[in-house]
JSON list of C-alpha atoms in Angstrom, two decimals:
[
{"chain": "A", "resi": 289, "resn": "ASN", "atom": "CA", "xyz": [98.91, 85.35, 122.24]},
{"chain": "A", "resi": 290, "resn": "ALA", "atom": "CA", "xyz": [98.84, 84.60, 118.52]},
{"chain": "A", "resi": 291, "resn": "GLY", "atom": "CA", "xyz": [101.87, 86.54, 117.34]},
{"chain": "A", "resi": 292, "resn": "VAL", "atom": "CA", "xyz": [103.81, 85.96, 114.15]},
{"chain": "A", "resi": 293, "resn": "MET", "atom": "CA", "xyz": [104.76, 82.28, 114.22]},
{"chain": "A", "resi": 294, "resn": "GLN", "atom": "CA", "xyz": [107.86, 81.04, 112.46]},
{"chain": "A", "resi": 295, "resn": "ASN", "atom": "CA", "xyz": [109.21, 77.53, 112.14]},
{"chain": "A", "resi": 296, "resn": "PRO", "atom": "CA", "xyz": [111.56, 75.94, 112.34]},
{"chain": "A", "resi": 297, "resn": "ARG", "atom": "CA", "xyz": [113.39, 78.15, 114.83]},
{"chain": "A", "resi": 298, "resn": "HIS", "atom": "CA", "xyz": [116.69, 76.54, 113.96]},
{"chain": "A", "resi": 299, "resn": "LEU", "atom": "CA", "xyz": [117.60, 74.71, 110.81]},
{"chain": "A", "resi": 300, "resn": "VAL", "atom": "CA", "xyz": [120.87, 73.11, 109.75]},
{"chain": "A", "resi": 301, "resn": "ARG", "atom": "CA", "xyz": [121.41, 72.27, 106.11]},
{"chain": "A", "resi": 302, "resn": "ARG", "atom": "CA", "xyz": [124.36, 70.94, 104.14]},
{"chain": "A", "resi": 303, "resn": "ARG", "atom": "CA", "xyz": [125.56, 72.88, 101.13]},
{"chain": "A", "resi": 304, "resn": "GLY", "atom": "CA", "xyz": [123.38, 72.10, 98.14]},
{"chain": "A", "resi": 305, "resn": "GLN", "atom": "CA", "xyz": [120.28, 71.17, 100.13]},
{"chain": "A", "resi": 306, "resn": "GLU", "atom": "CA", "xyz": [117.02, 73.09, 100.23]},
{"chain": "A", "resi": 307, "resn": "ALA", "atom": "CA", "xyz": [115.77, 75.15, 103.16]},
{"chain": "A", "resi": 308, "resn": "ARG", "atom": "CA", "xyz": [112.09, 75.89, 103.71]},
{"chain": "A", "resi": 309, "resn": "LEU", "atom": "CA", "xyz": [111.07, 78.45, 106.26]},
{"chain": "A", "resi": 310, "resn": "ARG", "atom": "CA", "xyz": [107.45, 78.91, 107.25]},
{"chain": "A", "resi": 311, "resn": "CYS", "atom": "CA", "xyz": [105.60, 81.88, 108.62]},
{"chain": "A", "resi": 312, "resn": "SER", "atom": "CA", "xyz": [102.05, 82.28, 109.91]},
{"chain": "A", "resi": 313, "resn": "PRO", "atom": "CA", "xyz": [101.12, 85.95, 110.27]},
{"chain": "A", "resi": 314, "resn": "MET", "atom": "CA", "xyz": [99.28, 87.40, 113.21]},
{"chain": "A", "resi": 315, "resn": "LYS", "atom": "CA", "xyz": [95.56, 86.77, 113.23]},
{"chain": "A", "resi": 316, "resn": "GLY", "atom": "CA", "xyz": [93.83, 89.26, 110.99]},
{"chain": "A", "resi": 317, "resn": "HIS", "atom": "CA", "xyz": [97.02, 90.25, 109.17]},
{"chain": "A", "resi": 318, "resn": "SER", "atom": "CA", "xyz": [97.12, 89.82, 105.42]},
{"chain": "A", "resi": 319, "resn": "HIS", "atom": "CA", "xyz": [100.54, 91.32, 104.65]},
{"chain": "A", "resi": 320, "resn": "VAL", "atom": "CA", "xyz": [103.74, 89.34, 105.12]},
{"chain": "A", "resi": 321, "resn": "TYR", "atom": "CA", "xyz": [107.35, 90.46, 104.87]},
{"chain": "A", "resi": 322, "resn": "TRP", "atom": "CA", "xyz": [110.60, 88.53, 104.97]},
{"chain": "A", "resi": 323, "resn": "TYR", "atom": "CA", "xyz": [113.84, 90.06, 106.23]},
{"chain": "A", "resi": 324, "resn": "ARG", "atom": "CA", "xyz": [117.32, 88.60, 106.54]},
{"chain": "A", "resi": 325, "resn": "GLN", "atom": "CA", "xyz": [119.78, 89.43, 109.30]},
{"chain": "A", "resi": 326, "resn": "LEU", "atom": "CA", "xyz": [123.40, 88.49, 108.85]},
{"chain": "A", "resi": 327, "resn": "PRO", "atom": "CA", "xyz": [125.56, 88.20, 112.00]},
{"chain": "A", "resi": 328, "resn": "GLU", "atom": "CA", "xyz": [126.25, 91.60, 113.57]},
{"chain": "A", "resi": 329, "resn": "GLU", "atom": "CA", "xyz": [124.25, 93.39, 110.89]},
{"chain": "A", "resi": 330, "resn": "GLY", "atom": "CA", "xyz": [120.87, 95.05, 110.56]},
{"chain": "A", "resi": 331, "resn": "LEU", "atom": "CA", "xyz": [117.82, 93.60, 108.90]},
{"chain": "A", "resi": 332, "resn": "LYS", "atom": "CA", "xyz": [117.62, 93.64, 105.12]},
{"chain": "A", "resi": 333, "resn": "PHE", "atom": "CA", "xyz": [114.27, 93.57, 103.35]},
{"chain": "A", "resi": 334, "resn": "MET", "atom": "CA", "xyz": [113.75, 90.62, 101.04]},
{"chain": "A", "resi": 335, "resn": "VAL", "atom": "CA", "xyz": [110.13, 90.40, 99.93]},
{"chain": "A", "resi": 336, "resn": "TYR", "atom": "CA", "xyz": [106.62, 91.66, 100.65]},
{"chain": "A", "resi": 337, "resn": "LEU", "atom": "CA", "xyz": [103.61, 89.45, 99.93]},
{"chain": "A", "resi": 338, "resn": "GLN", "atom": "CA", "xyz": [99.86, 89.51, 100.20]},
{"chain": "A", "resi": 339, "resn": "LYS", "atom": "CA", "xyz": [97.70, 86.44, 99.79]},
{"chain": "A", "resi": 340, "resn": "GLU", "atom": "CA", "xyz": [98.62, 84.78, 96.47]},
{"chain": "A", "resi": 341, "resn": "ASN", "atom": "CA", "xyz": [100.57, 87.86, 95.34]},
{"chain": "A", "resi": 342, "resn": "ILE", "atom": "CA", "xyz": [104.17, 89.00, 95.48]},
{"chain": "A", "resi": 343, "resn": "ILE", "atom": "CA", "xyz": [104.00, 92.78, 95.84]},
{"chain": "A", "resi": 344, "resn": "ASP", "atom": "CA", "xyz": [107.68, 93.73, 96.17]},
{"chain": "A", "resi": 345, "resn": "GLU", "atom": "CA", "xyz": [110.60, 91.33, 95.76]},
{"chain": "A", "resi": 346, "resn": "SER", "atom": "CA", "xyz": [113.27, 93.94, 95.23]},
{"chain": "A", "resi": 347, "resn": "GLY", "atom": "CA", "xyz": [115.39, 92.53, 98.07]},
{"chain": "A", "resi": 348, "resn": "MET", "atom": "CA", "xyz": [115.32, 88.91, 96.94]},
{"chain": "A", "resi": 349, "resn": "PRO", "atom": "CA", "xyz": [118.47, 87.43, 95.41]},
{"chain": "A", "resi": 350, "resn": "LYS", "atom": "CA", "xyz": [117.85, 86.70, 91.76]},
{"chain": "A", "resi": 351, "resn": "GLU", "atom": "CA", "xyz": [118.61, 82.99, 92.02]},
{"chain": "A", "resi": 352, "resn": "ARG", "atom": "CA", "xyz": [117.80, 80.17, 94.43]},
{"chain": "A", "resi": 353, "resn": "PHE", "atom": "CA", "xyz": [115.39, 82.22, 96.58]},
{"chain": "A", "resi": 354, "resn": "SER", "atom": "CA", "xyz": [111.62, 82.21, 96.25]},
{"chain": "A", "resi": 355, "resn": "ALA", "atom": "CA", "xyz": [108.66, 83.11, 98.42]},
{"chain": "A", "resi": 356, "resn": "GLU", "atom": "CA", "xyz": [104.96, 82.45, 98.38]},
{"chain": "A", "resi": 357, "resn": "PHE", "atom": "CA", "xyz": [101.91, 83.21, 100.48]},
{"chain": "A", "resi": 358, "resn": "PRO", "atom": "CA", "xyz": [99.14, 80.87, 99.33]},
{"chain": "A", "resi": 359, "resn": "LYS", "atom": "CA", "xyz": [95.44, 81.39, 99.85]},
{"chain": "A", "resi": 360, "resn": "GLU", "atom": "CA", "xyz": [95.51, 78.75, 102.56]},
{"chain": "A", "resi": 361, "resn": "GLY", "atom": "CA", "xyz": [98.42, 78.06, 104.85]},
{"chain": "A", "resi": 362, "resn": "PRO", "atom": "CA", "xyz": [101.59, 79.84, 105.89]},
{"chain": "A", "resi": 363, "resn": "SER", "atom": "CA", "xyz": [103.99, 81.91, 103.86]},
{"chain": "A", "resi": 364, "resn": "ILE", "atom": "CA", "xyz": [107.02, 79.95, 102.72]},
{"chain": "A", "resi": 365, "resn": "LEU", "atom": "CA", "xyz": [110.53, 81.24, 102.04]},
{"chain": "A", "resi": 366, "resn": "ARG", "atom": "CA", "xyz": [112.44, 78.66, 100.02]},
{"chain": "A", "resi": 367, "resn": "ILE", "atom": "CA", "xyz": [116.17, 78.63, 99.49]},
{"chain": "A", "resi": 368, "resn": "GLN", "atom": "CA", "xyz": [117.44, 76.10, 96.99]},
{"chain": "A", "resi": 369, "resn": "GLN", "atom": "CA", "xyz": [120.98, 74.76, 96.81]},
{"chain": "A", "resi": 370, "resn": "VAL", "atom": "CA", "xyz": [122.03, 76.56, 99.96]},
{"chain": "A", "resi": 371, "resn": "VAL", "atom": "CA", "xyz": [125.55, 77.93, 100.34]},
{"chain": "A", "resi": 372, "resn": "ARG", "atom": "CA", "xyz": [127.47, 78.97, 103.45]},
{"chain": "A", "resi": 373, "resn": "GLY", "atom": "CA", "xyz": [126.69, 82.61, 102.78]},
{"chain": "A", "resi": 374, "resn": "ASP", "atom": "CA", "xyz": [122.98, 81.88, 103.26]},
{"chain": "A", "resi": 375, "resn": "SER", "atom": "CA", "xyz": [123.60, 81.27, 106.97]},
{"chain": "A", "resi": 376, "resn": "ALA", "atom": "CA", "xyz": [121.59, 83.98, 108.71]},
{"chain": "A", "resi": 377, "resn": "ALA", "atom": "CA", "xyz": [118.51, 84.69, 110.75]},
{"chain": "A", "resi": 378, "resn": "TYR", "atom": "CA", "xyz": [115.40, 85.01, 108.61]},
{"chain": "A", "resi": 379, "resn": "PHE", "atom": "CA", "xyz": [112.61, 87.06, 110.11]},
{"chain": "A", "resi": 380, "resn": "CYS", "atom": "CA", "xyz": [109.03, 87.12, 109.00]},
{"chain": "A", "resi": 381, "resn": "ALA", "atom": "CA", "xyz": [106.83, 90.09, 109.83]},
{"chain": "A", "resi": 382, "resn": "SER", "atom": "CA", "xyz": [103.18, 90.88, 109.28]},
{"chain": "A", "resi": 383, "resn": "SER", "atom": "CA", "xyz": [100.87, 93.84, 109.28]},
{"chain": "A", "resi": 384, "resn": "PRO", "atom": "CA", "xyz": [97.14, 94.37, 108.92]},
{"chain": "A", "resi": 385, "resn": "LYS", "atom": "CA", "xyz": [95.36, 95.63, 105.85]},
{"chain": "A", "resi": 386, "resn": "GLY", "atom": "CA", "xyz": [94.63, 99.33, 106.02]},
{"chain": "A", "resi": 387, "resn": "ARG", "atom": "CA", "xyz": [91.68, 101.29, 104.73]},
{"chain": "A", "resi": 388, "resn": "ALA", "atom": "CA", "xyz": [90.62, 100.78, 101.14]},
{"chain": "A", "resi": 389, "resn": "GLY", "atom": "CA", "xyz": [92.77, 97.68, 100.92]},
{"chain": "A", "resi": 390, "resn": "ARG", "atom": "CA", "xyz": [96.00, 99.59, 101.45]},
{"chain": "A", "resi": 391, "resn": "ASN", "atom": "CA", "xyz": [98.61, 98.55, 103.95]},
{"chain": "A", "resi": 392, "resn": "SER", "atom": "CA", "xyz": [98.49, 100.58, 107.14]},
{"chain": "A", "resi": 393, "resn": "GLY", "atom": "CA", "xyz": [102.25, 100.15, 107.10]},
{"chain": "A", "resi": 394, "resn": "ASN", "atom": "CA", "xyz": [102.72, 101.59, 110.53]},
{"chain": "A", "resi": 395, "resn": "THR", "atom": "CA", "xyz": [102.54, 98.50, 112.70]},
{"chain": "A", "resi": 396, "resn": "ILE", "atom": "CA", "xyz": [104.79, 95.77, 111.47]},
{"chain": "A", "resi": 397, "resn": "TYR", "atom": "CA", "xyz": [105.24, 92.91, 113.93]},
{"chain": "A", "resi": 398, "resn": "PHE", "atom": "CA", "xyz": [108.13, 90.48, 113.72]},
{"chain": "A", "resi": 399, "resn": "GLY", "atom": "CA", "xyz": [108.32, 86.80, 114.52]},
{"chain": "A", "resi": 400, "resn": "GLU", "atom": "CA", "xyz": [111.07, 85.19, 116.58]},
{"chain": "A", "resi": 401, "resn": "GLY", "atom": "CA", "xyz": [113.06, 84.26, 113.50]},
{"chain": "A", "resi": 402, "resn": "SER", "atom": "CA", "xyz": [114.42, 81.14, 111.86]},
{"chain": "A", "resi": 403, "resn": "TRP", "atom": "CA", "xyz": [118.16, 80.64, 112.24]},
{"chain": "A", "resi": 404, "resn": "LEU", "atom": "CA", "xyz": [119.63, 78.87, 109.23]},
{"chain": "A", "resi": 405, "resn": "THR", "atom": "CA", "xyz": [123.08, 77.34, 109.47]},
{"chain": "A", "resi": 406, "resn": "VAL", "atom": "CA", "xyz": [124.66, 75.91, 106.34]},
{"chain": "A", "resi": 407, "resn": "VAL", "atom": "CA", "xyz": [127.47, 73.44, 106.97]},
{"chain": "B", "resi": 59, "resn": "GLN", "atom": "CA", "xyz": [119.44, 107.37, 99.22]},
{"chain": "B", "resi": 60, "resn": "GLN", "atom": "CA", "xyz": [117.72, 104.40, 100.81]},
{"chain": "B", "resi": 61, "resn": "GLN", "atom": "CA", "xyz": [120.21, 104.11, 103.65]},
{"chain": "B", "resi": 62, "resn": "VAL", "atom": "CA", "xyz": [119.69, 104.88, 107.29]},
{"chain": "B", "resi": 63, "resn": "LYS", "atom": "CA", "xyz": [122.95, 105.45, 109.16]},
{"chain": "B", "resi": 64, "resn": "GLN", "atom": "CA", "xyz": [122.96, 104.61, 112.85]},
{"chain": "B", "resi": 65, "resn": "SER", "atom": "CA", "xyz": [125.49, 105.44, 115.54]},
{"chain": "B", "resi": 66, "resn": "PRO", "atom": "CA", "xyz": [127.14, 104.48, 117.76]},
{"chain": "B", "resi": 67, "resn": "GLN", "atom": "CA", "xyz": [127.68, 100.84, 116.95]},
{"chain": "B", "resi": 68, "resn": "SER", "atom": "CA", "xyz": [127.93, 100.03, 120.67]},
{"chain": "B", "resi": 69, "resn": "LEU", "atom": "CA", "xyz": [127.20, 101.98, 123.80]},
{"chain": "B", "resi": 70, "resn": "ILE", "atom": "CA", "xyz": [127.82, 101.41, 127.49]},
{"chain": "B", "resi": 71, "resn": "VAL", "atom": "CA", "xyz": [125.83, 103.41, 130.02]},
{"chain": "B", "resi": 72, "resn": "GLN", "atom": "CA", "xyz": [125.66, 103.28, 133.77]},
{"chain": "B", "resi": 73, "resn": "LYS", "atom": "CA", "xyz": [122.40, 102.34, 135.43]},
{"chain": "B", "resi": 74, "resn": "GLY", "atom": "CA", "xyz": [120.24, 105.41, 135.85]},
{"chain": "B", "resi": 75, "resn": "GLY", "atom": "CA", "xyz": [121.97, 107.28, 133.03]},
{"chain": "B", "resi": 76, "resn": "ILE", "atom": "CA", "xyz": [120.61, 108.46, 129.68]},
{"chain": "B", "resi": 77, "resn": "SER", "atom": "CA", "xyz": [121.23, 106.34, 126.59]},
{"chain": "B", "resi": 78, "resn": "ILE", "atom": "CA", "xyz": [121.23, 108.21, 123.28]},
{"chain": "B", "resi": 79, "resn": "ILE", "atom": "CA", "xyz": [121.27, 106.55, 119.87]},
{"chain": "B", "resi": 80, "resn": "ASN", "atom": "CA", "xyz": [121.31, 108.57, 116.66]},
{"chain": "B", "resi": 81, "resn": "CYS", "atom": "CA", "xyz": [120.16, 107.95, 113.11]},
{"chain": "B", "resi": 82, "resn": "ALA", "atom": "CA", "xyz": [120.46, 109.96, 109.92]},
{"chain": "B", "resi": 83, "resn": "TYR", "atom": "CA", "xyz": [118.83, 109.58, 106.53]},
{"chain": "B", "resi": 84, "resn": "GLU", "atom": "CA", "xyz": [118.94, 111.14, 103.07]},
{"chain": "B", "resi": 85, "resn": "ASN", "atom": "CA", "xyz": [115.63, 110.23, 101.50]},
{"chain": "B", "resi": 86, "resn": "THR", "atom": "CA", "xyz": [113.13, 113.02, 102.15]},
{"chain": "B", "resi": 87, "resn": "ALA", "atom": "CA", "xyz": [110.30, 110.70, 101.07]},
{"chain": "B", "resi": 88, "resn": "PHE", "atom": "CA", "xyz": [110.63, 108.71, 104.30]},
{"chain": "B", "resi": 89, "resn": "ASP", "atom": "CA", "xyz": [107.47, 109.32, 106.30]},
{"chain": "B", "resi": 90, "resn": "TYR", "atom": "CA", "xyz": [107.59, 106.92, 109.23]},
{"chain": "B", "resi": 91, "resn": "PHE", "atom": "CA", "xyz": [110.44, 106.25, 111.66]},
{"chain": "B", "resi": 92, "resn": "PRO", "atom": "CA", "xyz": [110.17, 103.36, 114.13]},
{"chain": "B", "resi": 93, "resn": "TRP", "atom": "CA", "xyz": [112.66, 102.06, 116.67]},
{"chain": "B", "resi": 94, "resn": "TYR", "atom": "CA", "xyz": [112.95, 98.36, 117.37]},
{"chain": "B", "resi": 95, "resn": "GLN", "atom": "CA", "xyz": [114.48, 96.56, 120.35]},
{"chain": "B", "resi": 96, "resn": "GLN", "atom": "CA", "xyz": [116.02, 93.13, 119.87]},
{"chain": "B", "resi": 97, "resn": "PHE", "atom": "CA", "xyz": [117.23, 90.72, 122.54]},
{"chain": "B", "resi": 98, "resn": "PRO", "atom": "CA", "xyz": [119.63, 87.89, 121.63]},
{"chain": "B", "resi": 99, "resn": "GLY", "atom": "CA", "xyz": [117.87, 85.05, 119.87]},
{"chain": "B", "resi": 100, "resn": "LYS", "atom": "CA", "xyz": [114.64, 87.01, 119.56]},
{"chain": "B", "resi": 101, "resn": "GLY", "atom": "CA", "xyz": [112.87, 88.97, 116.88]},
{"chain": "B", "resi": 102, "resn": "PRO", "atom": "CA", "xyz": [112.80, 92.79, 116.80]},
{"chain": "B", "resi": 103, "resn": "ALA", "atom": "CA", "xyz": [110.00, 94.31, 118.86]},
{"chain": "B", "resi": 104, "resn": "LEU", "atom": "CA", "xyz": [108.51, 97.70, 118.06]},
{"chain": "B", "resi": 105, "resn": "LEU", "atom": "CA", "xyz": [109.45, 100.16, 120.79]},
{"chain": "B", "resi": 106, "resn": "ILE", "atom": "CA", "xyz": [108.26, 103.57, 119.64]},
{"chain": "B", "resi": 107, "resn": "ALA", "atom": "CA", "xyz": [107.68, 105.34, 116.33]},
{"chain": "B", "resi": 108, "resn": "ILE", "atom": "CA", "xyz": [107.32, 108.87, 115.02]},
{"chain": "B", "resi": 109, "resn": "ARG", "atom": "CA", "xyz": [106.11, 110.70, 111.92]},
{"chain": "B", "resi": 110, "resn": "PRO", "atom": "CA", "xyz": [107.96, 113.74, 110.54]},
{"chain": "B", "resi": 111, "resn": "ASP", "atom": "CA", "xyz": [105.16, 116.17, 111.41]},
{"chain": "B", "resi": 112, "resn": "VAL", "atom": "CA", "xyz": [106.15, 116.11, 115.09]},
{"chain": "B", "resi": 113, "resn": "SER", "atom": "CA", "xyz": [109.51, 116.89, 116.67]},
{"chain": "B", "resi": 114, "resn": "GLU", "atom": "CA", "xyz": [109.26, 114.66, 119.72]},
{"chain": "B", "resi": 115, "resn": "LYS", "atom": "CA", "xyz": [107.35, 111.67, 121.00]},
{"chain": "B", "resi": 116, "resn": "LYS", "atom": "CA", "xyz": [107.60, 110.26, 124.48]},
{"chain": "B", "resi": 117, "resn": "GLU", "atom": "CA", "xyz": [106.43, 106.91, 125.83]},
{"chain": "B", "resi": 118, "resn": "GLY", "atom": "CA", "xyz": [107.48, 106.21, 129.38]},
{"chain": "B", "resi": 119, "resn": "ARG", "atom": "CA", "xyz": [111.26, 106.32, 129.60]},
{"chain": "B", "resi": 120, "resn": "PHE", "atom": "CA", "xyz": [111.67, 106.29, 125.80]},
{"chain": "B", "resi": 121, "resn": "THR", "atom": "CA", "xyz": [111.70, 109.47, 123.71]},
{"chain": "B", "resi": 122, "resn": "ILE", "atom": "CA", "xyz": [112.23, 110.00, 120.00]},
{"chain": "B", "resi": 123, "resn": "SER", "atom": "CA", "xyz": [113.57, 113.40, 118.95]},
{"chain": "B", "resi": 124, "resn": "PHE", "atom": "CA", "xyz": [113.13, 114.25, 115.28]},
{"chain": "B", "resi": 125, "resn": "ASN", "atom": "CA", "xyz": [114.91, 117.00, 113.35]},
{"chain": "B", "resi": 126, "resn": "LYS", "atom": "CA", "xyz": [113.37, 117.19, 109.90]},
{"chain": "B", "resi": 127, "resn": "SER", "atom": "CA", "xyz": [115.68, 119.88, 108.52]},
{"chain": "B", "resi": 128, "resn": "ALA", "atom": "CA", "xyz": [118.78, 117.96, 109.58]},
{"chain": "B", "resi": 129, "resn": "LYS", "atom": "CA", "xyz": [117.24, 114.64, 108.53]},
{"chain": "B", "resi": 130, "resn": "GLN", "atom": "CA", "xyz": [118.16, 113.10, 111.86]},
{"chain": "B", "resi": 131, "resn": "PHE", "atom": "CA", "xyz": [116.31, 111.36, 114.63]},
{"chain": "B", "resi": 132, "resn": "SER", "atom": "CA", "xyz": [117.38, 109.90, 117.91]},
{"chain": "B", "resi": 133, "resn": "LEU", "atom": "CA", "xyz": [116.23, 107.60, 120.68]},
{"chain": "B", "resi": 134, "resn": "HIS", "atom": "CA", "xyz": [116.70, 108.66, 124.29]},
{"chain": "B", "resi": 135, "resn": "ILE", "atom": "CA", "xyz": [116.31, 106.15, 127.10]},
{"chain": "B", "resi": 136, "resn": "MET", "atom": "CA", "xyz": [115.98, 107.90, 130.43]},
{"chain": "B", "resi": 137, "resn": "ASP", "atom": "CA", "xyz": [116.91, 106.23, 133.72]},
{"chain": "B", "resi": 138, "resn": "SER", "atom": "CA", "xyz": [118.50, 103.33, 131.81]},
{"chain": "B", "resi": 139, "resn": "GLN", "atom": "CA", "xyz": [118.15, 99.92, 133.44]},
{"chain": "B", "resi": 140, "resn": "PRO", "atom": "CA", "xyz": [120.10, 96.65, 133.01]},
{"chain": "B", "resi": 141, "resn": "GLY", "atom": "CA", "xyz": [116.96, 95.18, 131.43]},
{"chain": "B", "resi": 142, "resn": "ASP", "atom": "CA", "xyz": [117.33, 97.73, 128.62]},
{"chain": "B", "resi": 143, "resn": "SER", "atom": "CA", "xyz": [120.52, 95.98, 127.50]},
{"chain": "B", "resi": 144, "resn": "ALA", "atom": "CA", "xyz": [119.72, 94.91, 123.94]},
{"chain": "B", "resi": 145, "resn": "THR", "atom": "CA", "xyz": [120.37, 95.85, 120.34]},
{"chain": "B", "resi": 146, "resn": "TYR", "atom": "CA", "xyz": [118.38, 98.81, 119.07]},
{"chain": "B", "resi": 147, "resn": "PHE", "atom": "CA", "xyz": [117.55, 99.44, 115.43]},
{"chain": "B", "resi": 148, "resn": "CYS", "atom": "CA", "xyz": [116.19, 102.59, 113.89]},
{"chain": "B", "resi": 149, "resn": "ALA", "atom": "CA", "xyz": [114.26, 102.24, 110.66]},
{"chain": "B", "resi": 150, "resn": "ALA", "atom": "CA", "xyz": [112.48, 104.32, 108.05]},
{"chain": "B", "resi": 151, "resn": "ARG", "atom": "CA", "xyz": [109.67, 103.69, 105.61]},
{"chain": "B", "resi": 152, "resn": "ASN", "atom": "CA", "xyz": [109.33, 105.30, 102.23]},
{"chain": "B", "resi": 153, "resn": "GLN", "atom": "CA", "xyz": [106.04, 107.03, 101.57]},
{"chain": "B", "resi": 154, "resn": "GLY", "atom": "CA", "xyz": [103.89, 104.78, 99.45]},
{"chain": "B", "resi": 155, "resn": "ALA", "atom": "CA", "xyz": [106.10, 101.74, 99.99]},
{"chain": "B", "resi": 156, "resn": "GLN", "atom": "CA", "xyz": [105.74, 99.01, 102.55]},
{"chain": "B", "resi": 157, "resn": "LYS", "atom": "CA", "xyz": [109.24, 97.94, 103.39]},
{"chain": "B", "resi": 158, "resn": "LEU", "atom": "CA", "xyz": [111.30, 99.27, 106.26]},
{"chain": "B", "resi": 159, "resn": "VAL", "atom": "CA", "xyz": [114.93, 100.29, 105.79]},
{"chain": "B", "resi": 160, "resn": "PHE", "atom": "CA", "xyz": [116.93, 99.52, 108.92]},
{"chain": "B", "resi": 161, "resn": "GLY", "atom": "CA", "xyz": [119.99, 101.08, 110.46]},
{"chain": "B", "resi": 162, "resn": "GLN", "atom": "CA", "xyz": [122.96, 98.91, 111.33]},
{"chain": "B", "resi": 163, "resn": "GLY", "atom": "CA", "xyz": [121.99, 98.58, 114.99]},
{"chain": "B", "resi": 164, "resn": "THR", "atom": "CA", "xyz": [123.41, 99.71, 118.33]},
{"chain": "B", "resi": 165, "resn": "ARG", "atom": "CA", "xyz": [124.36, 97.23, 121.00]},
{"chain": "B", "resi": 166, "resn": "LEU", "atom": "CA", "xyz": [123.46, 98.88, 124.30]},
{"chain": "B", "resi": 167, "resn": "THR", "atom": "CA", "xyz": [124.86, 97.64, 127.61]},
{"chain": "B", "resi": 168, "resn": "ILE", "atom": "CA", "xyz": [123.63, 99.07, 130.88]},
{"chain": "B", "resi": 169, "resn": "ASN", "atom": "CA", "xyz": [126.06, 98.47, 133.72]},
{"chain": "B", "resi": 170, "resn": "PRO", "atom": "CA", "xyz": [124.49, 97.91, 137.14]}
]
């Protein structure tokens, strides 16, 4: 069952280090989304990517955060110089391409998440 | 405008009872309303979804009721079971956009 695969599942970083989270979408999916979930809160949209393109990054913090989805390989969410407030669960989701190249949008599937702890 | 407000924050229901979770929104451009179920340490899983052109959708024990004029929608879980104990999130998608806006979540506990 090739669902949305995220790794690592758990990551501990010291303040100031870099965190790299990887996401492989479901087979046949070309749209990737990253969401962040703080403890006891809902999911907040961060960024939406297609292959080699950032489509919507309106939820990304202006500094230290970046995302990519290269032609080959998984999508990467990178957090530089992590701070304690970055501790959260980061979820990747994917969806298939709809008709005429548009996102079907209706079926977004989530991975199991990457839990980042900054100490 | 982009918010989805969910209530209650937590809910305890006896086994066999009906669990009801409510959501409200302001943005009339929302055109898709899914519910997700999340178990501890897991990712959200799509449970059921509805579009605003219908007032109700039922899948097994799960039903979404949608009131377009009131801009509210709710999830009903009939014959609630201990295995339904999880956190439930409502969400909404803006027409023409891709991202989902999530409610704050409801932690549901079904007592045996």
